[in-house]
Amino acid sequence: MMKMKAIALGQYEGAQYHPFTGIDQELQTLFEHVMDIECTEDYAVLQEDKLKGYDLFISYADLWDLEIPEDQVQALISYVKNGGGLLAIHNGISLQQSEKLEKLIGGRVTGHPEYTSLPVHYNQGSHPIVESLSDFTINEEPFRFELSPHESAVILAEYVHDGQRWPAAWAHTYGSGRVVYLMPGHHLPTFQVESVRKLIRNSGTWAARGVVE
């Protein structure tokens, strides 16, 4: 059986807060039995003819003030609408600089309290991504969001902070494609936590229309 293919976008030296260095290799390793992942920091990958060869686009983009050209915005929207998968991890939601991509992802970051220990709880029975996963606690940067949910949107997990529950992950369909956003992913140690690795692997596999184990 041919392995699926993914392209992951992040920033290396030019990252504002979340460098892709090391995280690119963790993504390649945790998906190694499911799909091959190419990694780039070139936003020019956001072109229809380049994206169409991939089952999944992973955003770890970290240029929060970058104005994304309209043709690149439309290329990613068209890619997902026509059946492609989109997995945005933590700062990958920085694509929200485009209001259209914010709506594609399903929300925007409004800020975050200090990095701290966060209990993460799955909404069991809500989605195939989380059926086999167990709750965990992790040191993370607790992003908070203003959601613009799609009709098909499911909150996969929530984290607890200041006595309240906040969205930690969600998924929805978009046209013929699938979108997942995951809040955990602030830095390299997050990607070395087995519970997070399983969540990322399940999310990417589902978004790419693979079989979630």
Short mmCIF file of C-alpha atoms in Angstrom, two decimals:
data_model
loop_
_atom_site.label_atom_id
_atom_site.label_comp_id
_atom_site.label_asym_id
_atom_site.label_seq_id
_atom_site.Cartn_x
_atom_site.Cartn_y
_atom_site.Cartn_z
CA MET A 1 0.00 0.00 0.00
CA MET A 2 1.43 3.37 -1.05
CA LYS A 3 2.12 5.78 1.81
CA MET A 4 0.34 9.11 1.87
CA LYS A 5 2.24 12.37 1.35
CA ALA A 6 2.19 15.58 3.37
CA ILE A 7 3.83 18.99 3.19
CA ALA A 8 4.55 20.91 6.42
CA LEU A 9 5.11 24.66 6.57
CA GLY A 10 7.07 26.30 9.41
CA GLN A 11 9.80 28.86 9.99
CA TYR A 12 13.40 28.17 10.96
CA GLU A 13 15.69 31.15 11.59
CA GLY A 14 12.88 33.58 10.77
CA ALA A 15 10.36 32.25 13.29
CA GLN A 16 8.82 34.92 15.51
CA TYR A 17 8.15 32.68 18.54
CA HIS A 18 8.05 29.01 17.51
CA PRO A 19 10.98 27.75 15.40
CA PHE A 20 10.41 24.68 13.23
CA THR A 21 13.91 23.30 13.91
CA GLY A 22 13.66 19.81 15.42
CA ILE A 23 9.87 19.82 15.27
CA ASP A 24 10.09 19.05 11.54
CA GLN A 25 11.99 15.85 12.36
CA GLU A 26 9.57 14.89 15.13
CA LEU A 27 6.68 15.17 12.68
CA GLN A 28 8.49 13.03 10.14
CA THR A 29 9.21 10.40 12.80
CA LEU A 30 5.77 10.22 14.36
CA PHE A 31 4.11 9.86 10.94
CA GLU A 32 6.78 7.58 9.44
CA HIS A 33 4.51 4.52 9.18
CA VAL A 34 1.56 6.54 7.86
CA MET A 35 2.89 9.15 5.44
CA ASP A 36 6.01 10.82 4.10
CA ILE A 37 6.35 14.46 5.16
CA GLU A 38 8.28 17.16 3.33
CA CYS A 39 9.11 20.27 5.33
CA THR A 40 9.51 23.82 4.05
CA GLU A 41 9.48 27.44 5.19
CA ASP A 42 8.52 28.74 1.75
CA TYR A 43 4.95 30.10 1.59
CA ALA A 44 5.16 29.66 -2.18
CA VAL A 45 4.08 26.07 -1.56
CA LEU A 46 0.59 27.60 -1.26
CA GLN A 47 -0.16 27.14 -4.94
CA GLU A 48 -2.77 24.81 -6.37
CA ASP A 49 -0.36 22.97 -8.66
CA LYS A 50 2.04 22.32 -5.74
CA LEU A 51 -0.55 21.34 -3.13
CA LYS A 52 -2.47 18.91 -5.31
CA GLY A 53 0.23 16.24 -4.98
CA TYR A 54 -0.27 15.98 -1.20
CA ASP A 55 -2.87 14.29 0.98
CA LEU A 56 -2.22 16.65 3.91
CA PHE A 57 -1.00 20.19 4.49
CA ILE A 58 0.43 20.78 8.00
CA SER A 59 0.68 24.36 9.21
CA TYR A 60 3.25 25.22 11.86
CA ALA A 61 3.52 28.69 10.32
CA ASP A 62 4.88 31.35 12.70
CA LEU A 63 4.76 34.65 10.84
CA TRP A 64 1.91 36.36 12.67
CA ASP A 65 2.05 39.68 10.81
CA LEU A 66 2.58 38.30 7.30
CA GLU A 67 0.00 39.43 4.77
CA ILE A 68 -0.67 36.31 2.74
CA PRO A 69 -1.28 37.03 -0.97
CA GLU A 70 -4.84 36.37 -2.12
CA ASP A 71 -3.78 33.74 -4.67
CA GLN A 72 -2.09 31.73 -1.90
CA VAL A 73 -5.15 32.08 0.34
CA GLN A 74 -7.39 30.82 -2.44
CA ALA A 75 -4.99 27.99 -3.28
CA LEU A 76 -5.20 26.57 0.26
CA ILE A 77 -8.98 27.03 0.43
CA SER A 78 -9.42 25.31 -2.94
CA TYR A 79 -7.07 22.49 -1.91
CA VAL A 80 -9.13 21.70 1.18
CA LYS A 81 -12.49 22.26 -0.47
CA ASN A 82 -11.55 19.74 -3.16
CA GLY A 83 -10.61 17.02 -0.70
CA GLY A 84 -7.25 17.91 0.83
CA GLY A 85 -6.50 17.68 4.54
CA LEU A 86 -5.38 20.57 6.76
CA LEU A 87 -3.75 20.08 10.16
CA ALA A 88 -2.83 23.29 12.01
CA ILE A 89 -0.71 22.85 15.15
CA HIS A 90 -0.44 25.56 17.85
CA ASN A 91 1.09 28.59 16.10
CA GLY A 92 0.03 27.12 12.74
CA ILE A 93 -3.16 29.08 13.31
CA SER A 94 -1.12 32.21 12.50
CA LEU A 95 -2.63 31.80 9.04
CA GLN A 96 -5.47 33.72 10.72
CA GLN A 97 -3.76 36.84 9.36
CA SER A 98 -6.06 36.10 6.43
CA GLU A 99 -9.70 36.36 7.54
CA LYS A 100 -10.61 33.72 4.95
CA LEU A 101 -8.06 31.27 6.33
CA GLU A 102 -9.22 32.04 9.87
CA LYS A 103 -12.68 30.90 8.79
CA LEU A 104 -11.23 27.85 7.06
CA ILE A 105 -9.46 26.81 10.28
CA GLY A 106 -12.46 27.68 12.43
CA GLY A 107 -11.09 30.28 14.84
CA ARG A 108 -8.39 32.74 15.81
CA VAL A 109 -6.04 33.17 18.77
CA THR A 110 -6.98 36.14 20.96
CA GLY A 111 -4.08 35.80 23.44
CA HIS A 112 -2.71 33.49 26.09
CA PRO A 113 -1.82 33.41 29.80
CA GLU A 114 1.66 32.33 30.91
CA TYR A 115 3.09 28.93 30.02
CA THR A 116 1.88 26.49 32.67
CA SER A 117 0.76 22.94 33.47
CA LEU A 118 -2.55 22.13 31.74
CA PRO A 119 -4.82 19.09 32.21
CA VAL A 120 -6.23 18.10 28.80
CA HIS A 121 -9.54 16.20 28.64
CA TYR A 122 -10.89 14.46 25.55
CA ASN A 123 -14.57 14.56 24.66
CA GLN A 124 -14.84 10.81 24.37
CA GLY A 125 -17.29 9.49 21.81
CA SER A 126 -17.22 12.76 19.92
CA HIS A 127 -14.95 11.77 17.03
CA PRO A 128 -12.78 8.91 15.64
CA ILE A 129 -9.62 10.96 16.31
CA VAL A 130 -10.03 10.70 20.09
CA GLU A 131 -11.69 7.29 20.51
CA SER A 132 -8.49 5.51 21.56
CA LEU A 133 -6.85 8.41 23.44
CA SER A 134 -6.48 9.06 27.17
CA ASP A 135 -6.52 12.36 29.05
CA PHE A 136 -3.12 13.84 29.93
CA THR A 137 -1.43 16.82 31.58
CA ILE A 138 1.22 18.87 29.79
CA ASN A 139 3.24 22.04 30.24
CA GLU A 140 1.96 24.33 27.47
CA GLU A 141 1.20 27.84 26.29
CA PRO A 142 -2.59 28.06 26.80
CA PHE A 143 -3.90 29.73 23.67
CA ARG A 144 -7.40 31.14 23.90
CA PHE A 145 -9.63 31.49 20.88
CA GLU A 146 -12.51 33.22 19.27
CA LEU A 147 -14.19 30.39 17.39
CA SER A 148 -15.99 30.66 14.06
CA PRO A 149 -17.29 27.09 14.04
CA HIS A 150 -18.49 25.20 11.00
CA GLU A 151 -21.74 23.24 11.11
CA SER A 152 -19.74 20.02 11.29
CA ALA A 153 -17.31 21.29 13.97
CA VAL A 154 -16.54 19.02 16.92
CA ILE A 155 -14.53 20.11 19.97
CA LEU A 156 -12.19 17.13 20.40
CA ALA A 157 -10.54 18.19 23.65
CA GLU A 158 -10.50 20.95 26.26
CA TYR A 159 -7.89 22.11 28.73
CA VAL A 160 -8.53 23.37 32.25
CA HIS A 161 -7.13 26.73 33.36
CA ASP A 162 -8.32 29.26 35.96
CA GLY A 163 -11.12 26.87 36.89
CA GLN A 164 -12.59 26.91 33.39
CA ARG A 165 -12.49 24.60 30.36
CA TRP A 166 -11.12 26.01 27.11
CA PRO A 167 -10.94 24.47 23.60
CA ALA A 168 -7.73 22.52 23.02
CA ALA A 169 -8.56 20.83 19.70
CA TRP A 170 -11.32 20.75 17.12
CA ALA A 171 -12.14 19.18 13.77
CA HIS A 172 -14.58 19.80 10.92
CA THR A 173 -15.18 19.13 7.28
CA TYR A 174 -14.86 21.82 4.62
CA GLY A 175 -16.29 20.99 1.22
CA SER A 176 -14.81 17.58 0.44
CA GLY A 177 -11.82 18.19 2.74
CA ARG A 178 -11.08 17.87 6.44
CA VAL A 179 -9.57 20.32 8.94
CA VAL A 180 -8.10 19.76 12.43
CA TYR A 181 -6.64 22.31 14.82
CA LEU A 182 -4.53 21.29 17.84
CA MET A 183 -3.53 23.77 20.56
CA PRO A 184 -0.59 21.78 22.06
CA GLY A 185 2.69 22.39 20.23
CA HIS A 186 4.46 25.39 21.73
CA HIS A 187 7.97 23.91 21.48
CA LEU A 188 9.97 20.77 20.84
CA PRO A 189 9.35 19.06 24.24
CA THR A 190 5.60 18.97 23.48
CA PHE A 191 6.24 16.85 20.40
CA GLN A 192 8.17 14.32 22.48
CA VAL A 193 5.19 13.55 24.76
CA GLU A 194 3.64 10.28 23.63
CA SER A 195 0.07 11.43 24.32
CA VAL A 196 0.57 14.44 22.06
CA ARG A 197 2.25 12.35 19.38
CA LYS A 198 -0.78 10.04 19.25
CA LEU A 199 -3.12 13.03 19.02
CA ILE A 200 -1.12 14.55 16.16
CA ARG A 201 -0.85 11.24 14.32
CA ASN A 202 -4.58 10.51 14.62
CA SER A 203 -5.49 14.04 13.59
CA GLY A 204 -3.26 14.09 10.52
CA THR A 205 -4.34 10.62 9.49
CA TRP A 206 -8.02 11.51 9.75
CA ALA A 207 -7.57 14.80 7.90
CA ALA A 208 -5.77 12.95 5.09
CA ARG A 209 -8.56 10.34 4.96
CA GLY A 210 -6.38 7.55 6.24
CA VAL A 211 -7.38 4.86 8.76
CA VAL A 212 -7.21 6.06 12.37
CA GLU A 213 -6.04 3.18 14.56
#
